[in-house]
Coordinates of C-alpha atoms and ligand atoms in Angstrom, one line a residue:
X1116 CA 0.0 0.0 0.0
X1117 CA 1.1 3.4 -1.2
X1118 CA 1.2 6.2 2.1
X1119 CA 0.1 9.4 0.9
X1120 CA 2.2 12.6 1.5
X1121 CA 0.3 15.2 3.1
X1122 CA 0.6 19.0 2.4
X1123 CA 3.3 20.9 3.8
X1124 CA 1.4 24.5 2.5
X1125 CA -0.4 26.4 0.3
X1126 CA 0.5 29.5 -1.3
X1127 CA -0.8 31.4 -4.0
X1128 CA 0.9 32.9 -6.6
X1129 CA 1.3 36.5 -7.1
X1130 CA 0.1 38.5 -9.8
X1131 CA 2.6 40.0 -12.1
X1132 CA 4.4 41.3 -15.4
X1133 CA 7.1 39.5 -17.6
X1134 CA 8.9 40.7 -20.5
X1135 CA 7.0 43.2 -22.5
X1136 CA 4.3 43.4 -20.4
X1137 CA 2.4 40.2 -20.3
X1138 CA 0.5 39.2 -17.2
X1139 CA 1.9 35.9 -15.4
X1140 CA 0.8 34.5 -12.1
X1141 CA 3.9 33.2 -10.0
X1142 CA 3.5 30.9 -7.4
X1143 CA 7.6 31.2 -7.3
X1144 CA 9.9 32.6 -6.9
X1145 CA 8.3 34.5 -4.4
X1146 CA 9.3 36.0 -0.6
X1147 CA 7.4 33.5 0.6
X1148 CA 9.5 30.6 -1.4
X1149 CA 12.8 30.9 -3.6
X1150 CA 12.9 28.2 -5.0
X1151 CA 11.7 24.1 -4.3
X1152 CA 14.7 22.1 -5.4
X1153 CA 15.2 21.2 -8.5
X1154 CA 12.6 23.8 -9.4
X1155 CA 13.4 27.5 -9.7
X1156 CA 10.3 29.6 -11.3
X1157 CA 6.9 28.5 -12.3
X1158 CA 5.1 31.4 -14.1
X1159 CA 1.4 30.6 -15.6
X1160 CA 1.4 33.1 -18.5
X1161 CA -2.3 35.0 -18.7
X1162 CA -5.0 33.7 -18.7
X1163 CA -5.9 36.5 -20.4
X1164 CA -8.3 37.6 -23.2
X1165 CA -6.4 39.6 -25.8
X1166 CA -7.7 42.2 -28.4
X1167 CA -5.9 42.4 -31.7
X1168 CA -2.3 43.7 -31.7
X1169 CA -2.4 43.4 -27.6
X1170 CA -0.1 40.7 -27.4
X1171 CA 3.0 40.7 -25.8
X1172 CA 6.1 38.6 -25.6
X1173 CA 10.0 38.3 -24.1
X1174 CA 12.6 39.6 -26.7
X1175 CA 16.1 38.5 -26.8
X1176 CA 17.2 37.3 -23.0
X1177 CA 19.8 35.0 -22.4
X1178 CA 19.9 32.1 -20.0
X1179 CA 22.8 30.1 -18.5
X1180 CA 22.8 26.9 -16.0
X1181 CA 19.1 25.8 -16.3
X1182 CA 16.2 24.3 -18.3
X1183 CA 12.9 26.3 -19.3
X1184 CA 10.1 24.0 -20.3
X1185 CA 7.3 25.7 -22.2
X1186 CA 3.6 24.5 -22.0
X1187 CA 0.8 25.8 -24.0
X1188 CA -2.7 25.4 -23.3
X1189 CA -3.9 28.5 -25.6
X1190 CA -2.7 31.0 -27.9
X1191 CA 0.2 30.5 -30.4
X1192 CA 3.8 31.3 -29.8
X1193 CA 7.2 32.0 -31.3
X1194 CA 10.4 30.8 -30.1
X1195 CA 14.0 31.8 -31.7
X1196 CA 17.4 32.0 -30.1
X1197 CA 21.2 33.1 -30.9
X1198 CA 21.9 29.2 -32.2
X1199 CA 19.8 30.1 -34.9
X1200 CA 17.1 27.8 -33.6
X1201 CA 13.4 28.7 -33.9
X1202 CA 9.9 26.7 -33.4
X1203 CA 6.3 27.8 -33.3
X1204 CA 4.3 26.4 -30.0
X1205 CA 0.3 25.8 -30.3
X1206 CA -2.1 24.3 -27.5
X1207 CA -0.7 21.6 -25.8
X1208 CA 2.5 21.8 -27.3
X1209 CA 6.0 21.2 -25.2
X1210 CA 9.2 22.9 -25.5
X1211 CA 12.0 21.5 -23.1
X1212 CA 14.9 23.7 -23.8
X1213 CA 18.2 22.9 -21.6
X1214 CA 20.3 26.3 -21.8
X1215 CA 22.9 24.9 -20.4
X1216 CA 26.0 27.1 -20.9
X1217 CA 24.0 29.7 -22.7
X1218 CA 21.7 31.2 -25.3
X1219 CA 20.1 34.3 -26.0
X1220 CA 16.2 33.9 -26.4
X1221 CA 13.8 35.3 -27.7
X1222 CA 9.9 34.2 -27.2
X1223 CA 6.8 36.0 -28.9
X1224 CA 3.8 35.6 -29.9
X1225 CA 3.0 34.1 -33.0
X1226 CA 3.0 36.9 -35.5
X1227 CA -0.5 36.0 -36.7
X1228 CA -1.7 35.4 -33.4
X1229 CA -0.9 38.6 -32.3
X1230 CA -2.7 40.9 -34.9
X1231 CA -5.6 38.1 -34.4
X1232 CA -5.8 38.4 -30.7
X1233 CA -7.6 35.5 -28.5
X1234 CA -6.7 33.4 -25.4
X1235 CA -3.5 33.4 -24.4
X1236 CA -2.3 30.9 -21.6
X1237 CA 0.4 28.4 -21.0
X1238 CA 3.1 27.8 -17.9
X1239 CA 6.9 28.1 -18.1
X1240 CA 8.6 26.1 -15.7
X1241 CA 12.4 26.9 -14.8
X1242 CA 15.0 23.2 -13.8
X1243 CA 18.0 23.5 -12.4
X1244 CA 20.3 21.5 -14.1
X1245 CA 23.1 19.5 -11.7
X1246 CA 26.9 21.1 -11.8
X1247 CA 28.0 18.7 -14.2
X1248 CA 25.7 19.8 -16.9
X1249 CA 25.3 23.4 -16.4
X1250 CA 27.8 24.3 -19.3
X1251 CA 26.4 21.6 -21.3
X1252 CA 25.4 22.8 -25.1
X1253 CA 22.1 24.0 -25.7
X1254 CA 19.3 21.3 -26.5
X1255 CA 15.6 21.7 -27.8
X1256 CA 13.0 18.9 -27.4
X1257 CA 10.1 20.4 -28.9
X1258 CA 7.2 18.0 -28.9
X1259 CA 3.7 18.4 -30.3
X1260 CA 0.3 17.5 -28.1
X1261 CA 0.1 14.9 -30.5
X1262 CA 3.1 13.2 -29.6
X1263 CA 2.6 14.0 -25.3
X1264 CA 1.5 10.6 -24.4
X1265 CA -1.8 10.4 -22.6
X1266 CA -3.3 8.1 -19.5
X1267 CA -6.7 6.9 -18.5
X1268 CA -7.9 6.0 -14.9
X1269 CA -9.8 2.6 -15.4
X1270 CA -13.0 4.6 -14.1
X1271 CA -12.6 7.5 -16.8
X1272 CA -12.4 9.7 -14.5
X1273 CA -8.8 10.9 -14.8
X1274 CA -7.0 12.2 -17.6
X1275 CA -3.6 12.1 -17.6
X1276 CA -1.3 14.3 -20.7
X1277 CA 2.3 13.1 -19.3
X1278 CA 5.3 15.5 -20.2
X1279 CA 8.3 14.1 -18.3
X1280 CA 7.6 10.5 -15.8
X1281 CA 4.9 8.0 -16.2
X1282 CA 1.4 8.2 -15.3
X1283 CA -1.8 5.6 -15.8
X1284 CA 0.5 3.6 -18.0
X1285 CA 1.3 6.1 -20.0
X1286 CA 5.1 7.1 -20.4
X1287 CA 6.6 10.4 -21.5
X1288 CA 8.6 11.2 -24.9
X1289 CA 10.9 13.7 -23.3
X1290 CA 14.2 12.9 -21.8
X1291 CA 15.3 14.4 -18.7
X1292 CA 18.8 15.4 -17.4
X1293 CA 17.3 14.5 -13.4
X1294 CA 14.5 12.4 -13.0
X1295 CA 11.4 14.6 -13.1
X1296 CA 7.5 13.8 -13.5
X1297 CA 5.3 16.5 -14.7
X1298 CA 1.6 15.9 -15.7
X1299 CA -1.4 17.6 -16.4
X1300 CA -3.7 16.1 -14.6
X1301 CA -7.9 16.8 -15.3
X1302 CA -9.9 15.0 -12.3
X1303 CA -14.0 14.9 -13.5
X1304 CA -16.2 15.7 -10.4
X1305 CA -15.2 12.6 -8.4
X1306 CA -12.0 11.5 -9.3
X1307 CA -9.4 10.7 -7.3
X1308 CA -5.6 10.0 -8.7
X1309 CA -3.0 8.6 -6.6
X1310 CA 0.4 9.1 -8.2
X1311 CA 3.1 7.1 -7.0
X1312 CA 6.3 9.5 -6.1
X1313 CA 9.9 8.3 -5.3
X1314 CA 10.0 9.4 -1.3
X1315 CA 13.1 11.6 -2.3
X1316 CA 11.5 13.5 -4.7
X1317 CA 10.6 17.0 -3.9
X1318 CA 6.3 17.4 -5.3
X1319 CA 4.1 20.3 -6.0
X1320 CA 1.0 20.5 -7.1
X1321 CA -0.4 24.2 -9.0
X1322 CA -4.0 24.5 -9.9
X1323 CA -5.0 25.5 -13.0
X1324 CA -8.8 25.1 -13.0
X1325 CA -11.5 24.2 -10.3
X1326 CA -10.3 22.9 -6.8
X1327 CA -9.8 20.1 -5.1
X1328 CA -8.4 18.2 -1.9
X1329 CA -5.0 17.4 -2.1
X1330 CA -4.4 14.6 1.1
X1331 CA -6.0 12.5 3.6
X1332 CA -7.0 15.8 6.2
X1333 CA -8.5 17.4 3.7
X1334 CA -6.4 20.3 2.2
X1335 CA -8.2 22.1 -0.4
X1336 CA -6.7 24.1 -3.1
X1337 CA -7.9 26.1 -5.9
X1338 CA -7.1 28.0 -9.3
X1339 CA -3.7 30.2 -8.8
X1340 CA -3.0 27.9 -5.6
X1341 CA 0.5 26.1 -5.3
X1342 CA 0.4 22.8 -3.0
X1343 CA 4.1 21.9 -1.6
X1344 CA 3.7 18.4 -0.2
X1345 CA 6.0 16.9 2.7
X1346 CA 8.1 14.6 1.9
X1347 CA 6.6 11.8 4.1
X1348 CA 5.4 9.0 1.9
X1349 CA 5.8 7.6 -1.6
X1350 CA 2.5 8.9 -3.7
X1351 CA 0.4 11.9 -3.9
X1352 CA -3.5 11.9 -3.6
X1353 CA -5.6 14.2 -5.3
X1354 CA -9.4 14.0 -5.4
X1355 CA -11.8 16.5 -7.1
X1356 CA -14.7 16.7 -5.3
X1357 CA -18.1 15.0 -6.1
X1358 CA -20.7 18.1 -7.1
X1359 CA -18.1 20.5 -8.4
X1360 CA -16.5 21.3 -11.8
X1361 CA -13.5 19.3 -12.9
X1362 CA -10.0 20.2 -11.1
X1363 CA -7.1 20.6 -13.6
X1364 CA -3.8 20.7 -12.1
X1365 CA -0.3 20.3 -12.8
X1366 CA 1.5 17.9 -10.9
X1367 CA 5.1 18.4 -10.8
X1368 CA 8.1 16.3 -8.8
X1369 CA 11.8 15.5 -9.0
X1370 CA 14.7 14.5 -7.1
X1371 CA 16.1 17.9 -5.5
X1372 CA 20.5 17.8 -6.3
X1373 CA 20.9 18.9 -3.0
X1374 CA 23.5 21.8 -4.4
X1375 CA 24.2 25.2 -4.0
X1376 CA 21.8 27.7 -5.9
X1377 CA 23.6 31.0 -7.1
X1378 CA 21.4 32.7 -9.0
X1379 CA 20.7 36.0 -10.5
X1380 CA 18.0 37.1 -13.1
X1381 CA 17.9 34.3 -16.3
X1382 CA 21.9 32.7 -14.6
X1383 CA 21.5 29.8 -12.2
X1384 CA 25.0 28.6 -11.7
X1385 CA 26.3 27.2 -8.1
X1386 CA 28.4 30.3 -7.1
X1387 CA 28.6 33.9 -7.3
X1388 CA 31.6 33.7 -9.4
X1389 CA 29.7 31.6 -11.8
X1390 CA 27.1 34.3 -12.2
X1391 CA 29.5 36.9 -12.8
X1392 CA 31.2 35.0 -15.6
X1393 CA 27.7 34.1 -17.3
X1394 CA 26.9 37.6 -17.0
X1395 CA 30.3 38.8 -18.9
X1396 CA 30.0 36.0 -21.3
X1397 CA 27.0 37.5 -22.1
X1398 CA 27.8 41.0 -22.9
X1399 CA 31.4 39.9 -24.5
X1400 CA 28.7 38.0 -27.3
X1401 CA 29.9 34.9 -26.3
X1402 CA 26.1 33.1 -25.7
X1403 CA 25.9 34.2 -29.2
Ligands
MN1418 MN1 13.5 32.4 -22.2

């Protein structure tokens, strides 16, 4: 028998502006939590209704010593950087883009998209990537919602679209430099999904829609809420309750490295001398 963690805290995220000016709700970094080992920023981008021309995006910014991992759920976006790569993200698309030791990037909305207008949301989570592969060279894994593989509780209830781990038999597509699971997970009024989590991995859950109970006392949780469980058992239960709307969440885990975190605006390297040399790498040219 799986023992189910129980929830260390809520917080919700705060309401602020990236880049240009697009609205994001961050649930961290925050003053209330820096960062939840291996994870370093979770923004949700919008939601928000946009007119034609409104749309905003990040223009060239460079990032050293991490991974960013893009998830759409609406709206269409642009991604290009210094290596001279470029992709085009659409709902439920992934990007998984390891910086490593450095690129300048640049992410937009999609051209048409923006003199369009419509819904625009979608999540960027940062990783930390272990000292041995912070000056790794750049990778993209870009993967289409076709190709994100998908699981099914035996009751129907629970839908499972699995991005990095395995969930309801289903196995992600993406490779990861540290074992991570991240899943969106859509719970019908009534279901209940019990994920089983290495006991050394650090979990959080962040609600996108509806709300929900989250272990055996009873926390509930809801849109804009992040859930950080304790570390004291080997699955997560999550139940949406009977009567209500579905509960959407994402459900994110991995095994913290346990290293030091220097880090300073897009550089996350394990010392302050490591951040200054990102930082003059990046204004000698040298990310590109
Ligand atoms: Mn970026």
């Amino acid at each position: 028998m799986a023992r189910n963690r129980s929830v260390l805290r809520v917080l919700s995220a705060v309401e602020t502006y990236e880049g240009a000016g697009f609205l994001v709700h961050r649930p961290f970094p925050t003053s209330a939590l820096d960062h939840f080992d291996p994870f370093l920023l979770l923004d949700e981008m919008g939601p928000m209704e946009l007119g034609p021309g409104e749309a905003k995006g990040a223009p060239d910014h460079p990032h050293r010593g991490f991974e960013t991992v893009t998830y759409l759920l609406s709206g269409r976006m642009e991604h290009g950087d210094s290596r001279g790569n470029h992709g085009r993200l659409g709902p439920g698309d992934v990007q998984w883009m390891t910086a490593g030791s450095g690129v300048v990037h640049s992410e937009m909305p999609e051209t048409e998209f923006a003199s369009r207008g419509g819904r625009m949301h979608g999540f960027q989570l940062w990783v930390n990537l272990p000292r041995r592969d912070k000056m790794m060279p750049p990778r993209y894994q870009e993967v289409p919602a076709a190709r994100i593989p998908v699981g099914r509780s035996d009751d129907g209830k629970v839908v499972a679209r699995v991005i990095a781990g395995e969930a309801l038999g289903a196995r992600a597509v993406i490779d990861t430099r540290t074992p991570i699971v991240y899943l969106d997970l859509t719970l019908a009024p009534g279901g209940v999904h019990e994920q089983p989590l290495p006991a050394g991995f650090n979990a959080f859950a962040y609600v996108v829609e509806g709300e929900g109970r989250f272990d055996a006392s009873g926390t509930e949780a809801a849109a804009h809420d992040l859930v950080l469980f304790a570390g004291d058992g080997d699955a997560v239960r999550l139940e949406a309750p009977e009567g209500g709307g579905a509960l959407r969440v994402l459900l994110v885990a991995g095994q913290p490295l346990g290293e030091p975190v220097a880090r300073a605006g897009p550089f996350v390297m394990n010392t302050r001398a490591e951040v200054v040399e990102a930082f003059e790498d990046f204004q000698a040219g040298r990310l590109g």
